């Protein structure tokens, strides 16, 4: 039934589009994409996963759970691999210079965007979680982690890297144009000479607001 539904769906996207992917700390890759019917169907499946997962929705400073976000990214990683396996070589046809395919974009997202984050942070977060006393709330314990802000920042960077491929998938799948919103970097605190941020995590005065800071007035 599922295979029959996939065959019936023929997204009406353009015959050609420009695909762009900005990779954190690496640079940008781009090329012309002339999608086949199989690539259009795969684009729809991957687009749906991208825009409905916690990993690509905005995670506010006091919202969400880092473990949930990492698990969502890991699930997205596995689903992308499953889509590549299911459609096979149809997603990676021979290409002329300057052209890309679904396979090229998907593998690049897996290996250059998602894998570095998951390989670095999953074991570190797991090690910290294993030290939580049974009496401590998991969310409160996570937010006291010294690397909480750093991991949230890297998750936000991954989401920003996924903007362009998500919009390209949207176009190729023939989905009505919808602006994809991803979190921006945190704005600095507005200048206010009567406000001081006391950072209890770092025992010092902050110039940037953190979730664990307390605003005091002299």
mmCIF file of the C-alpha atoms, coordinates in Angstrom:
data_MODEL
# 
_entry.id   MODEL 
# 
loop_
_atom_site.group_PDB 
_atom_site.id 
_atom_site.type_symbol 
_atom_site.label_atom_id 
_atom_site.label_alt_id 
_atom_site.label_comp_id 
_atom_site.label_asym_id 
_atom_site.label_entity_id 
_atom_site.label_seq_id 
_atom_site.pdbx_PDB_ins_code 
_atom_site.Cartn_x 
_atom_site.Cartn_y 
_atom_site.Cartn_z 
_atom_site.occupancy 
_atom_site.B_iso_or_equiv 
_atom_site.pdbx_formal_charge 
_atom_site.auth_seq_id 
_atom_site.auth_comp_id 
_atom_site.auth_asym_id 
_atom_site.auth_atom_id 
_atom_site.pdbx_PDB_model_num 
ATOM 1   C CA . UNK A 1 1   ? 0.000  0.000  0.000   1.00 0.00 ? 1   UNK A CA 1 
ATOM 2   C CA . UNK A 1 2   ? 2.780  2.410  0.944   1.00 0.00 ? 2   UNK A CA 1 
ATOM 3   C CA . UNK A 1 3   ? 4.696  1.723  -2.293  1.00 0.00 ? 3   UNK A CA 1 
ATOM 4   C CA . UNK A 1 4   ? 1.508  2.221  -4.323  1.00 0.00 ? 4   UNK A CA 1 
ATOM 5   C CA . UNK A 1 5   ? 0.875  5.581  -2.621  1.00 0.00 ? 5   UNK A CA 1 
ATOM 6   C CA . UNK A 1 6   ? 4.437  6.702  -3.334  1.00 0.00 ? 6   UNK A CA 1 
ATOM 7   C CA . UNK A 1 7   ? 4.082  5.778  -7.015  1.00 0.00 ? 7   UNK A CA 1 
ATOM 8   C CA . UNK A 1 8   ? 0.776  7.632  -7.317  1.00 0.00 ? 8   UNK A CA 1 
ATOM 9   C CA . UNK A 1 9   ? 2.169  10.860 -5.960  1.00 0.00 ? 9   UNK A CA 1 
ATOM 10  C CA . UNK A 1 10  ? 3.785  12.849 -8.766  1.00 0.00 ? 10  UNK A CA 1 
ATOM 11  C CA . UNK A 1 11  ? 4.938  16.185 -7.359  1.00 0.00 ? 11  UNK A CA 1 
ATOM 12  C CA . UNK A 1 12  ? 4.732  18.907 -9.947  1.00 0.00 ? 12  UNK A CA 1 
ATOM 13  C CA . UNK A 1 13  ? 7.991  20.702 -9.271  1.00 0.00 ? 13  UNK A CA 1 
ATOM 14  C CA . UNK A 1 14  ? 10.223 22.424 -11.820 1.00 0.00 ? 14  UNK A CA 1 
ATOM 15  C CA . UNK A 1 15  ? 12.306 20.467 -14.306 1.00 0.00 ? 15  UNK A CA 1 
ATOM 16  C CA . UNK A 1 16  ? 15.431 22.268 -13.116 1.00 0.00 ? 16  UNK A CA 1 
ATOM 17  C CA . UNK A 1 17  ? 16.483 24.210 -10.015 1.00 0.00 ? 17  UNK A CA 1 
ATOM 18  C CA . UNK A 1 18  ? 19.643 25.419 -8.278  1.00 0.00 ? 18  UNK A CA 1 
ATOM 19  C CA . UNK A 1 19  ? 20.501 23.528 -5.102  1.00 0.00 ? 19  UNK A CA 1 
ATOM 20  C CA . UNK A 1 20  ? 22.678 25.150 -2.425  1.00 0.00 ? 20  UNK A CA 1 
ATOM 21  C CA . UNK A 1 21  ? 24.017 23.744 0.834   1.00 0.00 ? 21  UNK A CA 1 
ATOM 22  C CA . UNK A 1 22  ? 26.072 25.770 3.298   1.00 0.00 ? 22  UNK A CA 1 
ATOM 23  C CA . UNK A 1 23  ? 28.160 23.523 5.544   1.00 0.00 ? 23  UNK A CA 1 
ATOM 24  C CA . UNK A 1 24  ? 29.286 24.887 8.936   1.00 0.00 ? 24  UNK A CA 1 
ATOM 25  C CA . UNK A 1 25  ? 33.059 25.578 9.045   1.00 0.00 ? 25  UNK A CA 1 
ATOM 26  C CA . UNK A 1 26  ? 33.459 24.184 5.515   1.00 0.00 ? 26  UNK A CA 1 
ATOM 27  C CA . UNK A 1 27  ? 31.754 26.401 2.973   1.00 0.00 ? 27  UNK A CA 1 
ATOM 28  C CA . UNK A 1 28  ? 29.082 26.192 0.322   1.00 0.00 ? 28  UNK A CA 1 
ATOM 29  C CA . UNK A 1 29  ? 28.318 23.664 -2.395  1.00 0.00 ? 29  UNK A CA 1 
ATOM 30  C CA . UNK A 1 30  ? 25.822 24.344 -5.150  1.00 0.00 ? 30  UNK A CA 1 
ATOM 31  C CA . UNK A 1 31  ? 24.806 23.010 -8.515  1.00 0.00 ? 31  UNK A CA 1 
ATOM 32  C CA . UNK A 1 32  ? 22.014 22.527 -11.001 1.00 0.00 ? 32  UNK A CA 1 
ATOM 33  C CA . UNK A 1 33  ? 19.498 19.815 -10.144 1.00 0.00 ? 33  UNK A CA 1 
ATOM 34  C CA . UNK A 1 34  ? 17.328 18.237 -12.831 1.00 0.00 ? 34  UNK A CA 1 
ATOM 35  C CA . UNK A 1 35  ? 15.212 15.865 -10.696 1.00 0.00 ? 35  UNK A CA 1 
ATOM 36  C CA . UNK A 1 36  ? 13.728 12.600 -11.910 1.00 0.00 ? 36  UNK A CA 1 
ATOM 37  C CA . UNK A 1 37  ? 10.322 11.377 -10.732 1.00 0.00 ? 37  UNK A CA 1 
ATOM 38  C CA . UNK A 1 38  ? 12.038 9.192  -8.125  1.00 0.00 ? 38  UNK A CA 1 
ATOM 39  C CA . UNK A 1 39  ? 14.000 12.182 -6.847  1.00 0.00 ? 39  UNK A CA 1 
ATOM 40  C CA . UNK A 1 40  ? 10.817 14.257 -6.607  1.00 0.00 ? 40  UNK A CA 1 
ATOM 41  C CA . UNK A 1 41  ? 9.116  11.585 -4.514  1.00 0.00 ? 41  UNK A CA 1 
ATOM 42  C CA . UNK A 1 42  ? 12.180 11.205 -2.306  1.00 0.00 ? 42  UNK A CA 1 
ATOM 43  C CA . UNK A 1 43  ? 12.376 14.999 -1.956  1.00 0.00 ? 43  UNK A CA 1 
ATOM 44  C CA . UNK A 1 44  ? 8.798  15.068 -0.648  1.00 0.00 ? 44  UNK A CA 1 
ATOM 45  C CA . UNK A 1 45  ? 9.534  12.363 1.928   1.00 0.00 ? 45  UNK A CA 1 
ATOM 46  C CA . UNK A 1 46  ? 12.686 14.055 3.185   1.00 0.00 ? 46  UNK A CA 1 
ATOM 47  C CA . UNK A 1 47  ? 11.088 17.509 3.184   1.00 0.00 ? 47  UNK A CA 1 
ATOM 48  C CA . UNK A 1 48  ? 8.246  16.197 5.331   1.00 0.00 ? 48  UNK A CA 1 
ATOM 49  C CA . UNK A 1 49  ? 10.716 14.798 7.857   1.00 0.00 ? 49  UNK A CA 1 
ATOM 50  C CA . UNK A 1 50  ? 12.735 18.015 7.913   1.00 0.00 ? 50  UNK A CA 1 
ATOM 51  C CA . UNK A 1 51  ? 9.889  20.421 8.619   1.00 0.00 ? 51  UNK A CA 1 
ATOM 52  C CA . UNK A 1 52  ? 8.051  18.314 11.201  1.00 0.00 ? 52  UNK A CA 1 
ATOM 53  C CA . UNK A 1 53  ? 10.905 17.303 13.478  1.00 0.00 ? 53  UNK A CA 1 
ATOM 54  C CA . UNK A 1 54  ? 11.983 18.960 16.722  1.00 0.00 ? 54  UNK A CA 1 
ATOM 55  C CA . UNK A 1 55  ? 15.498 19.121 15.291  1.00 0.00 ? 55  UNK A CA 1 
ATOM 56  C CA . UNK A 1 56  ? 14.536 21.724 12.698  1.00 0.00 ? 56  UNK A CA 1 
ATOM 57  C CA . UNK A 1 57  ? 11.911 23.652 14.644  1.00 0.00 ? 57  UNK A CA 1 
ATOM 58  C CA . UNK A 1 58  ? 12.969 26.570 16.813  1.00 0.00 ? 58  UNK A CA 1 
ATOM 59  C CA . UNK A 1 59  ? 14.283 25.543 20.223  1.00 0.00 ? 59  UNK A CA 1 
ATOM 60  C CA . UNK A 1 60  ? 13.961 28.599 22.473  1.00 0.00 ? 60  UNK A CA 1 
ATOM 61  C CA . UNK A 1 61  ? 16.448 29.323 25.269  1.00 0.00 ? 61  UNK A CA 1 
ATOM 62  C CA . UNK A 1 62  ? 14.133 27.914 27.940  1.00 0.00 ? 62  UNK A CA 1 
ATOM 63  C CA . UNK A 1 63  ? 12.365 25.387 25.755  1.00 0.00 ? 63  UNK A CA 1 
ATOM 64  C CA . UNK A 1 64  ? 12.894 21.842 24.683  1.00 0.00 ? 64  UNK A CA 1 
ATOM 65  C CA . UNK A 1 65  ? 15.188 19.081 25.786  1.00 0.00 ? 65  UNK A CA 1 
ATOM 66  C CA . UNK A 1 66  ? 18.660 18.647 24.286  1.00 0.00 ? 66  UNK A CA 1 
ATOM 67  C CA . UNK A 1 67  ? 18.344 14.869 24.427  1.00 0.00 ? 67  UNK A CA 1 
ATOM 68  C CA . UNK A 1 68  ? 15.092 15.046 22.466  1.00 0.00 ? 68  UNK A CA 1 
ATOM 69  C CA . UNK A 1 69  ? 16.669 17.329 19.846  1.00 0.00 ? 69  UNK A CA 1 
ATOM 70  C CA . UNK A 1 70  ? 19.701 15.060 19.409  1.00 0.00 ? 70  UNK A CA 1 
ATOM 71  C CA . UNK A 1 71  ? 17.486 11.964 19.230  1.00 0.00 ? 71  UNK A CA 1 
ATOM 72  C CA . UNK A 1 72  ? 15.353 13.667 16.590  1.00 0.00 ? 72  UNK A CA 1 
ATOM 73  C CA . UNK A 1 73  ? 18.435 14.484 14.531  1.00 0.00 ? 73  UNK A CA 1 
ATOM 74  C CA . UNK A 1 74  ? 19.627 10.902 14.890  1.00 0.00 ? 74  UNK A CA 1 
ATOM 75  C CA . UNK A 1 75  ? 16.237 9.608  13.710  1.00 0.00 ? 75  UNK A CA 1 
ATOM 76  C CA . UNK A 1 76  ? 16.356 12.010 10.756  1.00 0.00 ? 76  UNK A CA 1 
ATOM 77  C CA . UNK A 1 77  ? 19.832 10.674 9.936   1.00 0.00 ? 77  UNK A CA 1 
ATOM 78  C CA . UNK A 1 78  ? 18.507 7.096  9.859   1.00 0.00 ? 78  UNK A CA 1 
ATOM 79  C CA . UNK A 1 79  ? 15.391 8.024  7.842   1.00 0.00 ? 79  UNK A CA 1 
ATOM 80  C CA . UNK A 1 80  ? 17.558 9.756  5.236   1.00 0.00 ? 80  UNK A CA 1 
ATOM 81  C CA . UNK A 1 81  ? 19.678 6.625  4.903   1.00 0.00 ? 81  UNK A CA 1 
ATOM 82  C CA . UNK A 1 82  ? 16.526 4.514  4.590   1.00 0.00 ? 82  UNK A CA 1 
ATOM 83  C CA . UNK A 1 83  ? 15.204 6.733  1.769   1.00 0.00 ? 83  UNK A CA 1 
ATOM 84  C CA . UNK A 1 84  ? 18.535 6.386  -0.047  1.00 0.00 ? 84  UNK A CA 1 
ATOM 85  C CA . UNK A 1 85  ? 18.455 2.596  0.352   1.00 0.00 ? 85  UNK A CA 1 
ATOM 86  C CA . UNK A 1 86  ? 14.817 2.265  -0.701  1.00 0.00 ? 86  UNK A CA 1 
ATOM 87  C CA . UNK A 1 87  ? 15.115 4.239  -3.952  1.00 0.00 ? 87  UNK A CA 1 
ATOM 88  C CA . UNK A 1 88  ? 18.630 3.056  -4.716  1.00 0.00 ? 88  UNK A CA 1 
ATOM 89  C CA . UNK A 1 89  ? 20.726 4.270  -7.679  1.00 0.00 ? 89  UNK A CA 1 
ATOM 90  C CA . UNK A 1 90  ? 17.779 6.228  -9.106  1.00 0.00 ? 90  UNK A CA 1 
ATOM 91  C CA . UNK A 1 91  ? 18.690 8.966  -6.608  1.00 0.00 ? 91  UNK A CA 1 
ATOM 92  C CA . UNK A 1 92  ? 22.310 9.141  -7.780  1.00 0.00 ? 92  UNK A CA 1 
ATOM 93  C CA . UNK A 1 93  ? 22.355 9.192  -11.596 1.00 0.00 ? 93  UNK A CA 1 
ATOM 94  C CA . UNK A 1 94  ? 25.483 10.064 -13.592 1.00 0.00 ? 94  UNK A CA 1 
ATOM 95  C CA . UNK A 1 95  ? 25.942 13.832 -13.488 1.00 0.00 ? 95  UNK A CA 1 
ATOM 96  C CA . UNK A 1 96  ? 27.407 16.453 -15.770 1.00 0.00 ? 96  UNK A CA 1 
ATOM 97  C CA . UNK A 1 97  ? 29.892 18.894 -14.208 1.00 0.00 ? 97  UNK A CA 1 
ATOM 98  C CA . UNK A 1 98  ? 28.149 21.497 -12.070 1.00 0.00 ? 98  UNK A CA 1 
ATOM 99  C CA . UNK A 1 99  ? 25.105 19.306 -11.459 1.00 0.00 ? 99  UNK A CA 1 
ATOM 100 C CA . UNK A 1 100 ? 23.875 17.663 -8.265  1.00 0.00 ? 100 UNK A CA 1 
ATOM 101 C CA . UNK A 1 101 ? 21.306 15.015 -7.392  1.00 0.00 ? 101 UNK A CA 1 
ATOM 102 C CA . UNK A 1 102 ? 19.207 14.007 -4.418  1.00 0.00 ? 102 UNK A CA 1 
ATOM 103 C CA . UNK A 1 103 ? 21.905 11.478 -3.553  1.00 0.00 ? 103 UNK A CA 1 
ATOM 104 C CA . UNK A 1 104 ? 24.682 14.083 -3.574  1.00 0.00 ? 104 UNK A CA 1 
ATOM 105 C CA . UNK A 1 105 ? 22.733 16.466 -1.342  1.00 0.00 ? 105 UNK A CA 1 
ATOM 106 C CA . UNK A 1 106 ? 21.500 13.794 1.071   1.00 0.00 ? 106 UNK A CA 1 
ATOM 107 C CA . UNK A 1 107 ? 24.916 12.175 1.554   1.00 0.00 ? 107 UNK A CA 1 
ATOM 108 C CA . UNK A 1 108 ? 26.510 15.586 2.064   1.00 0.00 ? 108 UNK A CA 1 
ATOM 109 C CA . UNK A 1 109 ? 23.933 16.481 4.738   1.00 0.00 ? 109 UNK A CA 1 
ATOM 110 C CA . UNK A 1 110 ? 24.563 13.146 6.474   1.00 0.00 ? 110 UNK A CA 1 
ATOM 111 C CA . UNK A 1 111 ? 28.351 13.198 6.418   1.00 0.00 ? 111 UNK A CA 1 
ATOM 112 C CA . UNK A 1 112 ? 29.193 16.887 6.627   1.00 0.00 ? 112 UNK A CA 1 
ATOM 113 C CA . UNK A 1 113 ? 26.349 18.417 8.646   1.00 0.00 ? 113 UNK A CA 1 
ATOM 114 C CA . UNK A 1 114 ? 24.731 15.803 10.902  1.00 0.00 ? 114 UNK A CA 1 
ATOM 115 C CA . UNK A 1 115 ? 27.501 13.268 11.561  1.00 0.00 ? 115 UNK A CA 1 
ATOM 116 C CA . UNK A 1 116 ? 29.995 15.736 13.152  1.00 0.00 ? 116 UNK A CA 1 
ATOM 117 C CA . UNK A 1 117 ? 27.350 17.017 15.587  1.00 0.00 ? 117 UNK A CA 1 
ATOM 118 C CA . UNK A 1 118 ? 26.054 13.571 16.559  1.00 0.00 ? 118 UNK A CA 1 
ATOM 119 C CA . UNK A 1 119 ? 29.494 11.958 16.840  1.00 0.00 ? 119 UNK A CA 1 
ATOM 120 C CA . UNK A 1 120 ? 30.793 14.734 19.077  1.00 0.00 ? 120 UNK A CA 1 
ATOM 121 C CA . UNK A 1 121 ? 27.841 15.521 21.318  1.00 0.00 ? 121 UNK A CA 1 
ATOM 122 C CA . UNK A 1 122 ? 25.887 12.292 21.731  1.00 0.00 ? 122 UNK A CA 1 
ATOM 123 C CA . UNK A 1 123 ? 28.552 10.554 23.864  1.00 0.00 ? 123 UNK A CA 1 
ATOM 124 C CA . UNK A 1 124 ? 29.271 13.721 25.864  1.00 0.00 ? 124 UNK A CA 1 
ATOM 125 C CA . UNK A 1 125 ? 25.627 14.267 26.713  1.00 0.00 ? 125 UNK A CA 1 
ATOM 126 C CA . UNK A 1 126 ? 25.191 10.568 27.523  1.00 0.00 ? 126 UNK A CA 1 
ATOM 127 C CA . UNK A 1 127 ? 28.138 10.685 29.941  1.00 0.00 ? 127 UNK A CA 1 
ATOM 128 C CA . UNK A 1 128 ? 26.652 13.695 31.735  1.00 0.00 ? 128 UNK A CA 1 
ATOM 129 C CA . UNK A 1 129 ? 23.192 12.093 31.873  1.00 0.00 ? 129 UNK A CA 1 
ATOM 130 C CA . UNK A 1 130 ? 24.635 8.933  33.434  1.00 0.00 ? 130 UNK A CA 1 
ATOM 131 C CA . UNK A 1 131 ? 25.869 10.995 36.402  1.00 0.00 ? 131 UNK A CA 1 
ATOM 132 C CA . UNK A 1 132 ? 22.376 12.326 37.258  1.00 0.00 ? 132 UNK A CA 1 
ATOM 133 C CA . UNK A 1 133 ? 21.208 11.319 40.738  1.00 0.00 ? 133 UNK A CA 1 
ATOM 134 C CA . UNK A 1 134 ? 17.869 9.490  40.747  1.00 0.00 ? 134 UNK A CA 1 
ATOM 135 C CA . UNK A 1 135 ? 16.338 12.312 42.781  1.00 0.00 ? 135 UNK A CA 1 
ATOM 136 C CA . UNK A 1 136 ? 17.163 15.000 40.209  1.00 0.00 ? 136 UNK A CA 1 
ATOM 137 C CA . UNK A 1 137 ? 14.735 16.074 37.475  1.00 0.00 ? 137 UNK A CA 1 
ATOM 138 C CA . UNK A 1 138 ? 16.222 15.203 34.037  1.00 0.00 ? 138 UNK A CA 1 
ATOM 139 C CA . UNK A 1 139 ? 15.351 18.560 32.461  1.00 0.00 ? 139 UNK A CA 1 
ATOM 140 C CA . UNK A 1 140 ? 16.707 20.621 35.370  1.00 0.00 ? 140 UNK A CA 1 
ATOM 141 C CA . UNK A 1 141 ? 19.856 18.462 35.421  1.00 0.00 ? 141 UNK A CA 1 
ATOM 142 C CA . UNK A 1 142 ? 20.388 18.949 31.690  1.00 0.00 ? 142 UNK A CA 1 
ATOM 143 C CA . UNK A 1 143 ? 20.044 22.726 31.924  1.00 0.00 ? 143 UNK A CA 1 
ATOM 144 C CA . UNK A 1 144 ? 22.720 22.877 34.605  1.00 0.00 ? 144 UNK A CA 1 
ATOM 145 C CA . UNK A 1 145 ? 25.228 21.215 32.278  1.00 0.00 ? 145 UNK A CA 1 
ATOM 146 C CA . UNK A 1 146 ? 28.202 23.458 31.591  1.00 0.00 ? 146 UNK A CA 1 
ATOM 147 C CA . UNK A 1 147 ? 27.992 22.650 27.868  1.00 0.00 ? 147 UNK A CA 1 
ATOM 148 C CA . UNK A 1 148 ? 24.244 23.312 27.577  1.00 0.00 ? 148 UNK A CA 1 
ATOM 149 C CA . UNK A 1 149 ? 24.662 26.655 25.805  1.00 0.00 ? 149 UNK A CA 1 
ATOM 150 C CA . UNK A 1 150 ? 27.368 25.325 23.482  1.00 0.00 ? 150 UNK A CA 1 
ATOM 151 C CA . UNK A 1 151 ? 25.270 22.360 22.352  1.00 0.00 ? 151 UNK A CA 1 
ATOM 152 C CA . UNK A 1 152 ? 22.200 24.538 21.805  1.00 0.00 ? 152 UNK A CA 1 
ATOM 153 C CA . UNK A 1 153 ? 24.364 26.807 19.660  1.00 0.00 ? 153 UNK A CA 1 
ATOM 154 C CA . UNK A 1 154 ? 25.595 23.900 17.524  1.00 0.00 ? 154 UNK A CA 1 
ATOM 155 C CA . UNK A 1 155 ? 22.079 22.532 17.094  1.00 0.00 ? 155 UNK A CA 1 
ATOM 156 C CA . UNK A 1 156 ? 21.001 26.007 15.936  1.00 0.00 ? 156 UNK A CA 1 
ATOM 157 C CA . UNK A 1 157 ? 23.919 26.073 13.463  1.00 0.00 ? 157 UNK A CA 1 
ATOM 158 C CA . UNK A 1 158 ? 22.816 22.728 12.022  1.00 0.00 ? 158 UNK A CA 1 
ATOM 159 C CA . UNK A 1 159 ? 19.275 24.031 11.619  1.00 0.00 ? 159 UNK A CA 1 
ATOM 160 C CA . UNK A 1 160 ? 20.567 27.081 9.763   1.00 0.00 ? 160 UNK A CA 1 
ATOM 161 C CA . UNK A 1 161 ? 22.593 24.781 7.493   1.00 0.00 ? 161 UNK A CA 1 
ATOM 162 C CA . UNK A 1 162 ? 19.406 22.864 6.670   1.00 0.00 ? 162 UNK A CA 1 
ATOM 163 C CA . UNK A 1 163 ? 17.488 25.944 5.488   1.00 0.00 ? 163 UNK A CA 1 
ATOM 164 C CA . UNK A 1 164 ? 18.710 25.908 1.880   1.00 0.00 ? 164 UNK A CA 1 
ATOM 165 C CA . UNK A 1 165 ? 18.330 22.148 1.276   1.00 0.00 ? 165 UNK A CA 1 
ATOM 166 C CA . UNK A 1 166 ? 14.880 22.222 2.911   1.00 0.00 ? 166 UNK A CA 1 
ATOM 167 C CA . UNK A 1 167 ? 13.783 25.010 0.559   1.00 0.00 ? 167 UNK A CA 1 
ATOM 168 C CA . UNK A 1 168 ? 15.263 23.136 -2.413  1.00 0.00 ? 168 UNK A CA 1 
ATOM 169 C CA . UNK A 1 169 ? 13.399 19.956 -1.444  1.00 0.00 ? 169 UNK A CA 1 
ATOM 170 C CA . UNK A 1 170 ? 10.242 22.034 -1.079  1.00 0.00 ? 170 UNK A CA 1 
ATOM 171 C CA . UNK A 1 171 ? 10.654 23.363 -4.612  1.00 0.00 ? 171 UNK A CA 1 
ATOM 172 C CA . UNK A 1 172 ? 11.517 20.009 -6.188  1.00 0.00 ? 172 UNK A CA 1 
ATOM 173 C CA . UNK A 1 173 ? 8.601  18.275 -4.444  1.00 0.00 ? 173 UNK A CA 1 
ATOM 174 C CA . UNK A 1 174 ? 6.199  20.880 -5.825  1.00 0.00 ? 174 UNK A CA 1 
ATOM 175 C CA . UNK A 1 175 ? 5.067  21.997 -2.360  1.00 0.00 ? 175 UNK A CA 1 
ATOM 176 C CA . UNK A 1 176 ? 3.353  25.373 -2.115  1.00 0.00 ? 176 UNK A CA 1 
ATOM 177 C CA . UNK A 1 177 ? 5.939  27.921 -1.094  1.00 0.00 ? 177 UNK A CA 1 
ATOM 178 C CA . UNK A 1 178 ? 6.152  28.222 2.670   1.00 0.00 ? 178 UNK A CA 1 
ATOM 179 C CA . UNK A 1 179 ? 8.767  30.250 4.455   1.00 0.00 ? 179 UNK A CA 1 
ATOM 180 C CA . UNK A 1 180 ? 10.896 27.953 6.579   1.00 0.00 ? 180 UNK A CA 1 
ATOM 181 C CA . UNK A 1 181 ? 11.782 29.645 9.854   1.00 0.00 ? 181 UNK A CA 1 
ATOM 182 C CA . UNK A 1 182 ? 14.857 28.673 11.797  1.00 0.00 ? 182 UNK A CA 1 
ATOM 183 C CA . UNK A 1 183 ? 16.168 30.298 14.981  1.00 0.00 ? 183 UNK A CA 1 
ATOM 184 C CA . UNK A 1 184 ? 18.490 33.253 14.705  1.00 0.00 ? 184 UNK A CA 1 
ATOM 185 C CA . UNK A 1 185 ? 21.432 33.739 16.999  1.00 0.00 ? 185 UNK A CA 1 
ATOM 186 C CA . UNK A 1 186 ? 20.642 35.236 20.376  1.00 0.00 ? 186 UNK A CA 1 
ATOM 187 C CA . UNK A 1 187 ? 20.668 39.025 20.312  1.00 0.00 ? 187 UNK A CA 1 
ATOM 188 C CA . UNK A 1 188 ? 22.875 40.815 22.853  1.00 0.00 ? 188 UNK A CA 1 
ATOM 189 C CA . UNK A 1 189 ? 21.271 42.364 25.881  1.00 0.00 ? 189 UNK A CA 1 
ATOM 190 C CA . UNK A 1 190 ? 20.181 45.956 25.326  1.00 0.00 ? 190 UNK A CA 1 
ATOM 191 C CA . UNK A 1 191 ? 22.386 48.461 27.038  1.00 0.00 ? 191 UNK A CA 1 
ATOM 192 C CA . UNK A 1 192 ? 20.985 49.396 30.427  1.00 0.00 ? 192 UNK A CA 1 
ATOM 193 C CA . UNK A 1 193 ? 23.336 50.894 33.034  1.00 0.00 ? 193 UNK A CA 1 
ATOM 194 C CA . UNK A 1 194 ? 21.031 49.910 35.903  1.00 0.00 ? 194 UNK A CA 1 
ATOM 195 C CA . UNK A 1 195 ? 20.875 46.221 34.983  1.00 0.00 ? 195 UNK A CA 1 
ATOM 196 C CA . UNK A 1 196 ? 23.481 43.617 35.895  1.00 0.00 ? 196 UNK A CA 1 
ATOM 197 C CA . UNK A 1 197 ? 23.391 39.945 34.964  1.00 0.00 ? 197 UNK A CA 1 
ATOM 198 C CA . UNK A 1 198 ? 24.784 37.718 37.671  1.00 0.00 ? 198 UNK A CA 1 
ATOM 199 C CA . UNK A 1 199 ? 25.804 34.394 36.193  1.00 0.00 ? 199 UNK A CA 1 
ATOM 200 C CA . UNK A 1 200 ? 25.472 31.752 38.875  1.00 0.00 ? 200 UNK A CA 1 
ATOM 201 C CA . UNK A 1 201 ? 26.942 29.063 36.652  1.00 0.00 ? 201 UNK A CA 1 
ATOM 202 C CA . UNK A 1 202 ? 30.158 30.976 36.062  1.00 0.00 ? 202 UNK A CA 1 
ATOM 203 C CA . UNK A 1 203 ? 30.184 33.157 39.205  1.00 0.00 ? 203 UNK A CA 1 
ATOM 204 C CA . UNK A 1 204 ? 30.793 36.317 37.253  1.00 0.00 ? 204 UNK A CA 1 
ATOM 205 C CA . UNK A 1 205 ? 29.006 39.228 35.604  1.00 0.00 ? 205 UNK A CA 1 
ATOM 206 C CA . UNK A 1 206 ? 27.689 38.406 32.120  1.00 0.00 ? 206 UNK A CA 1 
ATOM 207 C CA . UNK A 1 207 ? 27.387 40.620 29.083  1.00 0.00 ? 207 UNK A CA 1 
ATOM 208 C CA . UNK A 1 208 ? 25.107 38.104 27.378  1.00 0.00 ? 208 UNK A CA 1 
ATOM 209 C CA . UNK A 1 209 ? 21.891 36.728 28.924  1.00 0.00 ? 209 UNK A CA 1 
ATOM 210 C CA . UNK A 1 210 ? 21.840 33.034 29.788  1.00 0.00 ? 210 UNK A CA 1 
ATOM 211 C CA . UNK A 1 211 ? 18.981 30.906 31.033  1.00 0.00 ? 211 UNK A CA 1 
ATOM 212 C CA . UNK A 1 212 ? 20.741 30.486 34.383  1.00 0.00 ? 212 UNK A CA 1 
ATOM 213 C CA . UNK A 1 213 ? 21.418 34.215 34.938  1.00 0.00 ? 213 UNK A CA 1 
ATOM 214 C CA . UNK A 1 214 ? 19.532 36.441 37.334  1.00 0.00 ? 214 UNK A CA 1 
ATOM 215 C CA . UNK A 1 215 ? 18.875 40.085 36.565  1.00 0.00 ? 215 UNK A CA 1 
ATOM 216 C CA . UNK A 1 216 ? 19.669 42.331 39.507  1.00 0.00 ? 216 UNK A CA 1 
ATOM 217 C CA . UNK A 1 217 ? 19.739 46.064 40.013  1.00 0.00 ? 217 UNK A CA 1 
ATOM 218 C CA . UNK A 1 218 ? 22.396 47.920 42.031  1.00 0.00 ? 218 UNK A CA 1 
# 
